[in-house]
Coordinates of C-alpha atoms and ligand atoms in Angstrom, one line a residue:
M1 CA 0.4 0.2 0.3
S2 CA 1.2 3.4 -0.6
T3 CA -0.4 7.1 -1.3
T4 CA -1.7 9.4 -4.4
N5 CA -0.2 12.2 -1.8
E6 CA 3.0 12.8 -3.1
A7 CA 3.9 15.2 0.1
L8 CA 2.6 12.1 2.0
R9 CA 5.0 9.3 -0.1
K10 CA 7.9 11.5 0.0
W11 CA 7.4 12.1 3.7
V12 CA 7.2 8.4 4.1
Q13 CA 10.7 7.8 2.3
D14 CA 12.6 10.8 3.8
T15 CA 11.5 9.7 7.1
A16 CA 12.5 6.0 6.5
A17 CA 15.5 7.1 4.4
L18 CA 16.2 8.3 8.4
T19 CA 14.9 6.1 11.1
K20 CA 16.0 2.5 8.3
P21 CA 13.4 0.4 9.4
D22 CA 13.2 -3.3 8.8
R23 CA 9.6 -3.3 7.2
I24 CA 6.7 -0.3 5.7
H25 CA 3.5 -1.2 7.2
W26 CA 0.0 1.3 5.8
C27 CA -2.1 0.4 8.1
D28 CA -5.8 0.1 6.9
G29 CA -7.4 -0.1 9.9
S30 CA -9.0 -3.1 9.4
D31 CA -10.0 -5.0 12.3
A32 CA -8.4 -8.1 11.2
E33 CA -5.4 -6.0 10.7
Y34 CA -5.7 -5.3 15.0
N35 CA -6.0 -9.0 15.4
A36 CA -3.0 -9.0 13.6
L37 CA -1.1 -6.4 15.7
I38 CA -2.4 -8.3 19.0
Q39 CA -1.5 -11.8 18.2
L40 CA 2.0 -9.7 17.1
M41 CA 2.3 -8.1 20.8
L42 CA 1.5 -11.4 22.7
G43 CA 4.2 -13.1 21.0
R44 CA 6.7 -11.3 22.3
G45 CA 5.4 -10.5 25.4
D46 CA 4.7 -6.5 25.0
L47 CA 0.6 -8.1 26.1
I48 CA -0.8 -10.0 28.4
E49 CA -3.8 -11.5 27.4
L50 CA -6.5 -11.4 30.9
N51 CA -8.6 -14.0 31.7
S52 CA -11.2 -14.6 28.0
R53 CA -14.1 -15.3 30.0
T54 CA -14.9 -13.2 32.2
Y55 CA -12.8 -10.0 30.3
P56 CA -12.9 -11.0 26.9
N57 CA -10.1 -10.2 24.2
C58 CA -9.3 -7.3 27.0
Y59 CA -5.1 -7.4 26.9
L60 CA -2.3 -5.7 30.1
H61 CA 0.3 -3.7 28.2
R62 CA 3.2 -2.6 31.1
S63 CA 4.9 0.1 30.1
D64 CA 8.8 0.8 31.6
P65 CA 8.8 1.4 34.8
T66 CA 10.2 4.9 34.1
D67 CA 7.6 6.1 31.3
V68 CA 4.0 6.0 32.8
A69 CA 2.7 10.1 31.9
R70 CA 3.4 12.0 30.3
V71 CA 6.7 14.1 30.6
E72 CA 5.4 18.0 30.3
H73 CA 9.3 19.2 31.9
L74 CA 9.9 17.1 28.1
T75 CA 7.2 18.8 26.2
F76 CA 8.6 21.8 23.8
V77 CA 7.0 24.1 21.7
C78 CA 9.6 25.0 19.3
T79 CA 8.6 27.9 17.2
P80 CA 10.5 30.8 15.6
E81 CA 10.1 33.6 18.7
K82 CA 10.4 32.5 21.5
A83 CA 7.7 35.4 22.9
E84 CA 5.0 32.7 19.8
A85 CA 5.6 29.8 22.7
G86 CA 4.7 31.6 25.5
P87 CA 5.7 31.1 29.3
N88 CA 4.0 28.2 29.8
N89 CA 5.7 26.6 27.4
N90 CA 8.5 24.9 27.3
W91 CA 10.8 26.6 24.0
M92 CA 13.7 25.5 21.5
S93 CA 14.5 27.1 18.9
P94 CA 12.8 24.7 15.6
D95 CA 16.9 24.7 13.9
E96 CA 18.1 23.1 17.7
A97 CA 15.2 21.3 18.1
H98 CA 15.7 19.3 14.2
Q99 CA 18.9 18.6 14.9
Q100 CA 18.7 17.1 17.6
M101 CA 15.7 14.8 16.8
D102 CA 17.1 13.9 13.8
S103 CA 20.1 12.4 15.0
L104 CA 17.9 10.7 17.5
F105 CA 15.8 9.4 14.3
D106 CA 18.6 8.6 12.6
G107 CA 18.7 4.9 12.4
C108 CA 16.1 4.1 15.4
M109 CA 13.5 2.5 13.5
R110 CA 16.9 -0.9 12.9
G111 CA 15.2 -4.3 13.3
R112 CA 12.1 -3.1 13.3
T113 CA 8.6 -2.5 11.7
M114 CA 7.7 1.1 10.6
Y115 CA 3.8 1.5 10.9
V116 CA 2.3 4.9 9.1
I117 CA -1.6 5.3 10.5
P118 CA -3.0 7.7 9.0
Y119 CA -6.3 9.5 10.9
C120 CA -8.8 11.5 11.2
M121 CA -9.5 13.3 14.2
G122 CA -13.8 14.0 13.5
P123 CA -16.4 12.7 11.7
L124 CA -15.3 11.4 8.5
D125 CA -17.7 13.8 7.0
S126 CA -17.0 16.7 9.3
P127 CA -16.1 20.1 7.7
Y128 CA -14.5 20.0 11.5
A129 CA -12.5 17.5 11.6
R130 CA -8.9 17.3 10.2
C131 CA -7.0 15.0 9.6
G132 CA -2.9 13.5 10.5
V133 CA -0.9 11.0 10.1
E134 CA 1.4 9.2 12.4
I135 CA 4.2 7.5 12.1
S136 CA 5.8 4.9 14.7
D137 CA 7.7 1.8 15.9
S138 CA 5.1 0.8 17.9
A139 CA 2.5 -1.8 17.7
Y140 CA 1.0 -0.9 21.4
V141 CA 0.6 2.4 19.4
T142 CA -0.9 2.0 16.4
V143 CA -3.5 -0.6 17.9
N144 CA -4.6 2.2 20.7
M145 CA -4.5 4.7 17.4
K146 CA -7.2 2.3 16.1
L147 CA -9.2 2.4 19.5
M148 CA -8.5 6.4 19.9
T149 CA -9.4 8.3 16.1
R150 CA -11.2 7.3 12.9
M151 CA -7.4 5.1 11.5
G152 CA -7.3 3.6 8.7
K153 CA -7.9 3.5 4.8
A154 CA -10.7 6.3 5.2
A155 CA -8.6 9.0 7.4
L156 CA -6.3 8.2 4.1
Q157 CA -8.4 8.8 1.8
R158 CA -9.8 12.0 3.1
I159 CA -5.9 13.4 3.2
E160 CA -5.5 12.5 -0.9
R161 CA -8.9 14.1 -1.0
E162 CA -7.6 17.3 0.8
G163 CA -4.1 16.9 0.3
K164 CA -3.9 18.4 4.0
F165 CA -2.3 16.3 7.0
A166 CA -0.4 16.8 10.2
R167 CA 2.4 15.3 10.5
G168 CA 3.2 12.8 13.6
L169 CA 6.2 10.9 13.7
H170 CA 7.0 9.0 16.7
S171 CA 9.9 6.1 18.2
T172 CA 10.1 4.3 21.4
G173 CA 13.6 4.5 20.8
D174 CA 15.7 3.3 23.6
L175 CA 13.3 4.4 25.9
D176 CA 16.2 6.4 27.7
P177 CA 14.3 8.7 29.6
D178 CA 17.2 11.1 29.3
R179 CA 16.3 10.8 25.7
R180 CA 13.0 11.8 25.5
F181 CA 11.5 14.8 24.2
I182 CA 7.8 15.8 22.5
M183 CA 8.5 18.2 20.2
H184 CA 6.1 20.3 18.6
F185 CA 6.0 22.4 15.2
P186 CA 3.5 24.5 14.2
Q187 CA 4.2 26.5 11.8
E188 CA 4.8 22.9 10.2
L189 CA 2.0 20.7 11.3
L190 CA 4.4 19.0 12.5
I191 CA 4.7 17.0 16.1
Q192 CA 8.2 14.4 16.2
S193 CA 8.5 12.7 20.1
F194 CA 11.0 10.2 21.2
G195 CA 11.8 7.8 23.6
S196 CA 8.4 7.7 25.4
G197 CA 5.7 5.2 24.5
Y198 CA 3.1 6.2 27.2
G199 CA -0.1 7.9 26.0
G200 CA -0.2 11.5 25.5
N201 CA 3.4 11.0 24.5
A202 CA 3.2 8.7 22.2
L203 CA -0.7 8.8 21.1
L204 CA 0.3 11.5 18.4
G205 CA -3.5 12.1 17.5
K206 CA -4.4 12.8 21.2
K207 CA -2.3 16.1 23.4
C208 CA -0.1 16.6 20.2
H209 CA -1.9 17.3 17.0
A210 CA -5.3 17.5 19.0
L211 CA -4.4 20.1 21.5
R212 CA -0.9 21.4 21.3
L213 CA -1.1 22.1 17.4
A214 CA -5.2 22.2 16.4
S215 CA -4.8 25.1 19.5
W216 CA -2.2 27.2 17.2
Q217 CA -4.5 25.7 14.1
A218 CA -7.3 27.2 15.6
S219 CA -6.2 30.8 16.8
R220 CA -5.3 31.5 12.7
E221 CA -8.4 30.8 12.1
G222 CA -10.9 31.6 14.6
W223 CA -12.0 28.6 16.0
L224 CA -11.0 26.8 19.7
A225 CA -9.4 23.5 20.3
E226 CA -10.0 23.1 24.1
H227 CA -9.4 20.4 27.2
M228 CA -12.9 19.4 27.6
L229 CA -15.1 16.7 27.6
I230 CA -18.8 16.8 26.0
L231 CA -21.8 16.3 27.5
E232 CA -26.0 16.1 26.8
L233 CA -28.3 17.0 29.8
E234 CA -32.0 15.8 29.0
S235 CA -34.5 16.5 31.0
P236 CA -37.7 14.6 31.9
A237 CA -39.8 16.5 30.1
G238 CA -37.3 16.1 26.7
E239 CA -35.0 19.8 26.8
R240 CA -31.7 18.9 25.8
H241 CA -28.5 20.3 26.3
Y242 CA -25.0 19.9 25.5
I243 CA -22.5 21.0 27.4
A244 CA -18.7 21.6 27.7
A245 CA -16.4 21.2 30.6
A246 CA -13.2 22.0 31.4
F247 CA -11.2 20.8 34.6
P248 CA -6.9 19.3 34.3
S249 CA -6.1 15.4 34.0
A250 CA -7.4 13.1 36.3
C251 CA -10.3 15.2 38.2
G252 CA -13.1 13.3 37.0
K253 CA -13.9 14.9 32.9
T254 CA -14.7 11.0 32.2
N255 CA -16.9 10.1 34.9
L256 CA -18.8 14.1 34.3
A257 CA -19.1 12.8 30.1
M258 CA -20.9 9.1 31.6
L259 CA -22.6 10.6 34.9
I260 CA -25.1 8.5 36.3
P261 CA -28.5 10.5 37.9
P262 CA -28.8 9.6 41.3
E263 CA -32.5 7.4 41.6
S264 CA -34.6 10.4 43.5
Q265 CA -33.4 12.5 39.5
A266 CA -35.9 10.1 37.7
G267 CA -35.8 10.4 34.1
W268 CA -32.9 13.2 33.8
K269 CA -30.9 11.2 31.6
V270 CA -26.8 12.6 30.2
R271 CA -25.3 11.1 27.4
T272 CA -21.3 11.2 26.8
L273 CA -20.1 13.1 22.5
G274 CA -17.0 13.2 24.7
D275 CA -14.4 13.3 27.9
D276 CA -11.2 14.8 27.1
I277 CA -10.7 16.9 23.7
A278 CA -13.5 19.5 22.7
W279 CA -13.1 21.3 19.1
L280 CA -15.6 24.9 18.9
H281 CA -16.5 26.0 16.2
L282 CA -19.3 29.3 15.8
D283 CA -21.7 28.0 12.9
A284 CA -23.3 30.8 10.6
N285 CA -25.1 31.6 13.3
G286 CA -23.0 32.7 16.0
Q287 CA -24.1 29.1 17.6
L288 CA -21.0 28.1 18.9
R289 CA -20.8 24.3 18.1
A290 CA -18.4 21.4 20.0
I291 CA -16.8 18.1 18.1
N292 CA -14.9 15.9 19.6
P293 CA -12.4 14.8 17.7
E294 CA -12.0 11.4 19.6
S295 CA -13.0 8.2 19.2
G296 CA -12.0 6.6 21.7
Y297 CA -11.5 6.8 25.8
F298 CA -7.6 6.5 27.3
G299 CA -9.3 6.9 31.1
V300 CA -7.4 6.6 34.0
V301 CA -8.7 3.0 35.4
P302 CA -7.7 3.1 39.8
G303 CA -11.2 4.5 41.6
T304 CA -13.8 3.3 38.5
N305 CA -16.1 1.0 39.9
P306 CA -19.6 0.8 39.9
K307 CA -20.4 3.1 42.3
T308 CA -18.4 6.2 40.7
N309 CA -18.9 5.6 37.1
R310 CA -20.5 2.3 36.1
N311 CA -20.5 3.1 32.6
A312 CA -17.0 3.2 32.3
F313 CA -16.9 0.4 34.3
D314 CA -19.5 -2.2 32.2
M315 CA -17.7 -0.8 29.0
I316 CA -14.4 -1.8 29.8
Q317 CA -15.6 -5.8 30.8
R318 CA -14.6 -6.7 26.9
D319 CA -12.3 -5.2 24.5
P320 CA -10.3 -2.4 26.5
I321 CA -6.5 -2.5 25.9
F322 CA -5.5 -1.8 29.7
T323 CA -2.2 0.0 30.6
N324 CA 0.1 -0.7 33.7
V325 CA -3.7 -2.1 36.1
A326 CA -2.6 -5.1 38.7
V327 CA -3.9 -8.4 37.8
N328 CA -5.5 -10.6 40.8
A329 CA -5.5 -14.5 41.3
A330 CA -8.4 -15.7 38.0
N331 CA -6.2 -13.3 35.8
E332 CA -8.3 -10.5 35.2
P333 CA -7.2 -6.8 35.6
W334 CA -7.1 -5.2 38.9
W335 CA -6.8 -1.6 40.8
E336 CA -7.7 -0.1 43.5
D337 CA -11.1 0.5 44.9
K338 CA -12.6 -1.4 42.2
D339 CA -13.7 -4.3 44.7
K340 CA -12.6 -5.7 48.0
Q341 CA -10.4 -8.7 46.3
E342 CA -6.8 -8.6 46.6
P343 CA -4.0 -8.4 43.7
V344 CA -1.2 -10.5 43.0
T345 CA 0.7 -9.1 40.6
D346 CA 1.5 -5.5 40.7
W347 CA 1.6 -3.0 37.6
R348 CA 5.5 -4.1 37.5
G349 CA 4.5 -7.7 36.7
R350 CA 6.2 -8.4 40.6
P351 CA 4.5 -10.3 42.9
W352 CA 2.0 -8.0 45.1
V353 CA 2.8 -6.8 48.2
K354 CA 1.2 -4.2 50.4
T355 CA 4.6 -2.4 51.5
N356 CA 5.1 -1.7 48.1
G357 CA 2.6 0.8 47.5
A358 CA -0.5 0.6 44.9
A359 CA -0.1 -2.1 42.7
A360 CA -2.5 -0.5 39.9
H361 CA -0.2 2.3 38.7
P362 CA -1.9 5.7 40.4
N363 CA -2.1 6.8 36.3
S364 CA -3.1 3.2 34.7
R365 CA -5.2 3.4 32.0
F366 CA -7.8 2.2 30.0
T367 CA -8.2 2.5 25.9
V368 CA -11.9 1.2 24.4
A369 CA -13.7 2.8 21.7
A370 CA -16.2 5.7 22.4
R371 CA -19.1 2.8 21.1
Q372 CA -18.6 0.8 23.9
N373 CA -20.0 3.0 26.4
P374 CA -23.4 2.4 27.7
S375 CA -23.9 6.0 27.6
Y376 CA -22.7 6.9 24.0
S377 CA -23.7 9.7 22.6
P378 CA -24.8 9.1 18.7
L379 CA -24.2 12.1 17.7
A380 CA -20.9 12.1 18.3
D381 CA -20.2 11.1 14.9
D382 CA -22.7 14.1 13.3
P383 CA -20.6 16.0 11.3
A384 CA -22.5 19.3 12.0
G385 CA -21.4 19.0 15.5
V386 CA -24.2 19.9 18.8
P387 CA -25.2 23.6 19.8
I388 CA -23.2 24.0 22.9
S389 CA -24.8 26.0 25.9
A390 CA -22.9 26.1 28.9
I391 CA -18.7 26.0 29.1
I392 CA -17.9 25.0 32.9
F393 CA -14.5 24.7 34.3
G394 CA -13.4 23.7 37.5
G395 CA -10.0 22.6 38.8
R396 CA -9.3 20.3 42.3
R397 CA -9.1 22.8 45.5
R398 CA -9.7 21.9 48.7
E399 CA -11.0 25.3 49.6
L400 CA -11.7 29.4 48.5
A401 CA -13.7 27.8 45.2
P402 CA -17.5 27.1 45.7
L403 CA -19.6 24.5 44.8
V404 CA -20.6 26.2 41.5
Y405 CA -21.4 30.2 40.1
Q406 CA -21.3 32.1 37.0
A407 CA -19.3 34.4 35.3
R408 CA -21.4 37.8 34.6
D409 CA -20.5 37.7 30.9
W410 CA -18.3 36.4 28.4
R411 CA -15.6 38.2 29.3
H412 CA -15.6 37.8 32.8
G413 CA -15.7 33.9 31.3
V414 CA -12.2 34.0 30.3
L415 CA -11.1 35.5 33.6
V416 CA -12.5 32.8 35.2
G417 CA -11.1 30.4 33.3
A418 CA -8.0 32.4 33.2
S419 CA -7.7 31.4 36.5
V420 CA -8.3 28.2 37.3
A421 CA -6.0 25.8 39.6
S422 CA -5.8 22.6 40.6
E423 CA -4.2 20.2 42.2
T424 CA -1.6 18.1 40.6
T425 CA -1.9 14.7 39.9
A426 CA -0.1 11.0 38.8
A427 CA -1.5 12.7 35.0
A428 CA 2.1 13.8 34.3
I429 CA 5.3 13.0 36.0
G430 CA 6.1 15.5 39.2
A431 CA 4.1 16.4 42.3
V432 CA 0.9 15.2 42.8
G433 CA -1.1 17.5 44.9
V434 CA 0.5 20.3 44.3
T435 CA -1.9 23.6 43.2
R436 CA -0.9 25.7 40.0
R437 CA -2.5 27.9 37.9
D438 CA -3.4 26.1 34.6
P439 CA -5.9 28.6 32.7
M440 CA -8.8 26.6 30.7
A441 CA -6.7 23.2 32.1
M442 CA -4.9 23.9 28.8
K443 CA -1.3 24.7 31.0
P444 CA 0.3 21.2 29.9
F445 CA -1.7 21.4 26.0
C446 CA -1.7 25.1 24.7
G447 CA 0.5 25.4 21.6
Y448 CA 0.9 28.5 22.0
N449 CA 1.6 32.6 24.4
F450 CA -1.1 31.7 26.8
G451 CA -1.6 35.7 26.2
D452 CA -2.3 34.9 22.5
Y453 CA -4.5 32.7 23.7
W454 CA -6.4 34.4 26.2
R455 CA -7.0 37.5 23.1
H456 CA -8.3 34.8 21.4
W457 CA -10.9 33.7 23.4
L458 CA -11.9 37.3 24.3
S459 CA -12.1 37.4 20.5
F460 CA -15.3 35.8 20.8
E461 CA -17.4 38.2 22.1
Q462 CA -17.0 40.9 18.6
R463 CA -18.1 37.5 16.9
S464 CA -21.6 36.1 18.6
Q465 CA -25.0 37.7 20.4
Q466 CA -25.0 34.2 21.9
L467 CA -22.0 32.7 23.0
P468 CA -22.8 30.1 25.9
K469 CA -22.7 31.0 29.9
I470 CA -19.6 30.6 31.4
F471 CA -20.0 28.8 35.0
H472 CA -17.0 27.9 37.3
V473 CA -17.5 24.2 39.6
N474 CA -15.4 22.6 42.3
W475 CA -16.4 19.0 43.5
F476 CA -13.2 18.8 45.5
R477 CA -14.1 20.8 49.1
Q478 CA -12.5 19.7 52.0
D479 CA -13.2 20.0 55.9
K480 CA -10.4 20.7 58.4
N481 CA -9.9 17.1 58.3
G482 CA -10.1 16.4 54.6
K483 CA -13.4 15.0 54.5
F484 CA -14.7 16.2 50.9
L485 CA -17.9 18.2 51.6
W486 CA -19.9 16.9 48.2
P487 CA -20.3 13.7 47.3
G488 CA -19.5 14.5 43.3
F489 CA -20.3 11.9 41.1
G490 CA -23.8 11.5 40.1
D491 CA -24.8 13.8 42.6
N492 CA -23.1 16.5 40.6
L493 CA -26.5 16.5 37.8
R494 CA -27.9 18.5 40.5
V495 CA -25.2 21.4 39.9
L496 CA -25.6 20.7 36.0
R497 CA -29.3 20.9 36.5
W498 CA -28.9 24.8 38.4
I499 CA -26.5 25.6 35.2
V500 CA -29.0 24.8 32.3
D501 CA -31.5 26.6 34.8
R502 CA -29.6 29.5 34.2
C503 CA -28.6 29.3 30.1
A504 CA -32.0 28.8 29.9
G505 CA -33.1 32.2 32.4
R506 CA -35.4 29.9 34.0
V507 CA -33.8 30.5 37.5
G508 CA -32.5 33.7 39.5
A509 CA -29.5 33.7 42.0
R510 CA -27.0 36.0 44.2
E511 CA -24.9 38.3 42.4
T512 CA -21.5 38.0 44.4
P513 CA -18.0 39.7 43.1
I514 CA -17.0 36.7 42.0
G515 CA -20.1 35.9 39.5
F516 CA -23.8 34.8 40.3
L517 CA -24.5 32.2 43.0
P518 CA -27.4 29.6 43.6
N519 CA -29.8 31.1 45.8
A520 CA -30.6 29.2 48.9
G521 CA -33.1 26.3 47.5
D522 CA -32.5 26.0 44.5
I523 CA -29.9 23.2 43.9
D524 CA -32.8 20.3 44.9
L525 CA -30.9 18.3 47.5
K526 CA -33.8 15.7 47.5
G527 CA -32.7 12.7 48.7
L528 CA -29.6 13.9 49.7
D529 CA -27.8 13.5 53.0
I530 CA -26.3 16.9 53.6
A531 CA -26.8 19.0 56.7
P532 CA -27.4 22.9 56.1
E533 CA -24.4 24.4 57.6
I534 CA -22.3 22.0 54.8
M535 CA -24.1 23.7 51.5
E536 CA -24.0 27.2 53.5
S537 CA -20.0 26.7 53.3
L538 CA -19.8 25.3 49.8
L539 CA -21.3 27.9 48.5
S540 CA -19.8 30.3 50.6
V541 CA -17.8 34.0 49.1
D542 CA -15.0 34.8 51.8
P543 CA -13.8 38.4 50.4
T544 CA -9.8 37.8 52.2
S545 CA -9.7 34.6 51.0
W546 CA -10.8 36.0 47.5
Q547 CA -8.6 39.0 47.6
T548 CA -5.7 37.2 48.4
E549 CA -6.7 34.9 45.0
M550 CA -7.2 37.3 43.4
R551 CA -3.7 38.7 43.8
D552 CA -2.0 35.6 43.0
I553 CA -3.7 35.5 39.2
A554 CA -2.1 39.2 39.4
S555 CA 1.8 38.1 40.1
Y556 CA 0.7 34.7 37.4
F557 CA -0.5 37.3 34.6
G558 CA 2.3 39.6 35.0
E559 CA 4.3 36.8 33.9
F560 CA 3.1 36.8 30.6
G561 CA 4.2 40.9 29.8
A562 CA 3.1 42.3 26.9
A563 CA 1.2 39.6 26.5
L564 CA -1.6 40.3 28.6
P565 CA -4.8 41.1 26.9
A566 CA -5.4 44.6 28.7
E567 CA -9.2 43.3 28.6
L568 CA -8.4 40.9 31.2
V569 CA -6.2 43.5 33.0
A570 CA -8.9 45.6 34.0
E571 CA -11.6 42.4 34.3
R572 CA -9.6 41.4 37.1
Q573 CA -9.0 44.6 38.6
R574 CA -12.8 45.0 38.8
V575 CA -13.4 41.8 40.6
E576 CA -10.6 43.1 42.8
R577 CA -12.9 46.2 43.8
A578 CA -16.1 44.5 43.9
L579 CA -14.3 42.1 46.5
G580 CA -14.1 46.2 48.7
Ligands
OXD1 C1 -5.1 12.5 29.8 C2 -4.5 13.6 30.1 O1 -4.9 11.5 29.3 O2 -5.0 14.4 29.8 O3 -6.0 12.8 29.4 O4 -2.9 14.0 30.7
MN2 MN1 -6.8 14.9 29.0

């Protein structure tokens, strides 16, 4: 197999000349190809078959113990000018990065197969979708790309029709952490990733293409590429709203996108359009519409159980690839908080001993096709996407941020998004539980200067009269003893209901300096055992703490110098003044 697209044919040829693989395999995306690759990896020990009676077609991959999460410190944006990448990114000049990567890629595929993986991010027939080609020497990456994207022949046909595609070159190299780099060249629509076989570092359609390159492209073309889930909320009367929500990695996007209403909320339905990435475009009428560029989930496994997320739990009973989970005596995948059983083998394949810490790696993952989700919305395949009523930002914050508040307008909403802070999680290498600014949950994923990115967000105000309403939520408030104040999970529906009621103009609110908060009694607490004083503290705004927060935001914004939009400075000052 080859291609009629001359640029692609030449790139494959040049890449083969550099990396010197033994074989080149053009992926067609068929099930037969997937099954053959699974067999190949089973034969090599790269995959382990799990109990085929209780977990049919499920496999376990153990990654190198040094290669278990995204590596933000080794991820670079390589633009001609440093200011284009901004203080929010590591920067290297394109010349230097190319030189360094060329020497790493030189001969790195000797003895290996080079997979050419054409993929489409978004429904194949959507004008909002974009194609890419990943070249990789990893069969694990290839099968994951089949689950996560529309991969193969049809994507190649679209590339041949349109002539446009992003290029991603990946090699696992020798997995040496000192020779590991994830480079982005936005102006060349090019990604180069070396030395990691793990998720967001290696499945280049996801964070590298659909967020870093796409956010840069979107800023030039007038749309948004965001780290957001997309869900459909249907009321008992059949009214439907579509909500996009941005939370930092491992803060519950998958759980919210697959929410199961508690018994007391009979008749409400949540359907999933996406759990990680949204591409948002204004249509001809000024309505913001969203597509999910992905077609699979790469979700965090620990904590998934029938109580926290029955849909996710059910959808991974067959067909997923598990990465870095533990195994029980019945050769079934096991992870913390799955059930009361004991693991026998930990994520590294060692006999399980309690003193070694978690049996499954805290960032262990499942990869599964989105259609397996019981709450999957067929609208995820609609080329026109869905109309968004509300955008939600949120973070993991023990203190300060109330359960929910609404920005007073779009400009204030941009400030709320730009001010998001959250405690770090195991999704990236580094300390866990440290609060950091993570604007729009895009800190690790924005492919250009945040100052320019916020300006781009602000520009939507001039382009539409009917933008979505913007909200902030915090499911993670704790008391002095570290106990969560809000039950979260299915009960978050109660907050979503207030949000759509606000969008529909059906409910009032209390105006505060930080935005609109629910009036007492406006969040439906039927069937929930929560003390009134807890609700009061979940919905309180302490002006002194918020003044400190506003000063902290000012000092963070200061890092962006002249790139910081004046409107955002003025908006922050307005809120600070209102706090007294
Ligand atoms: C992810 C992440 O894997 O955000 O989605 O790290
Ligand atoms: Mn993510």
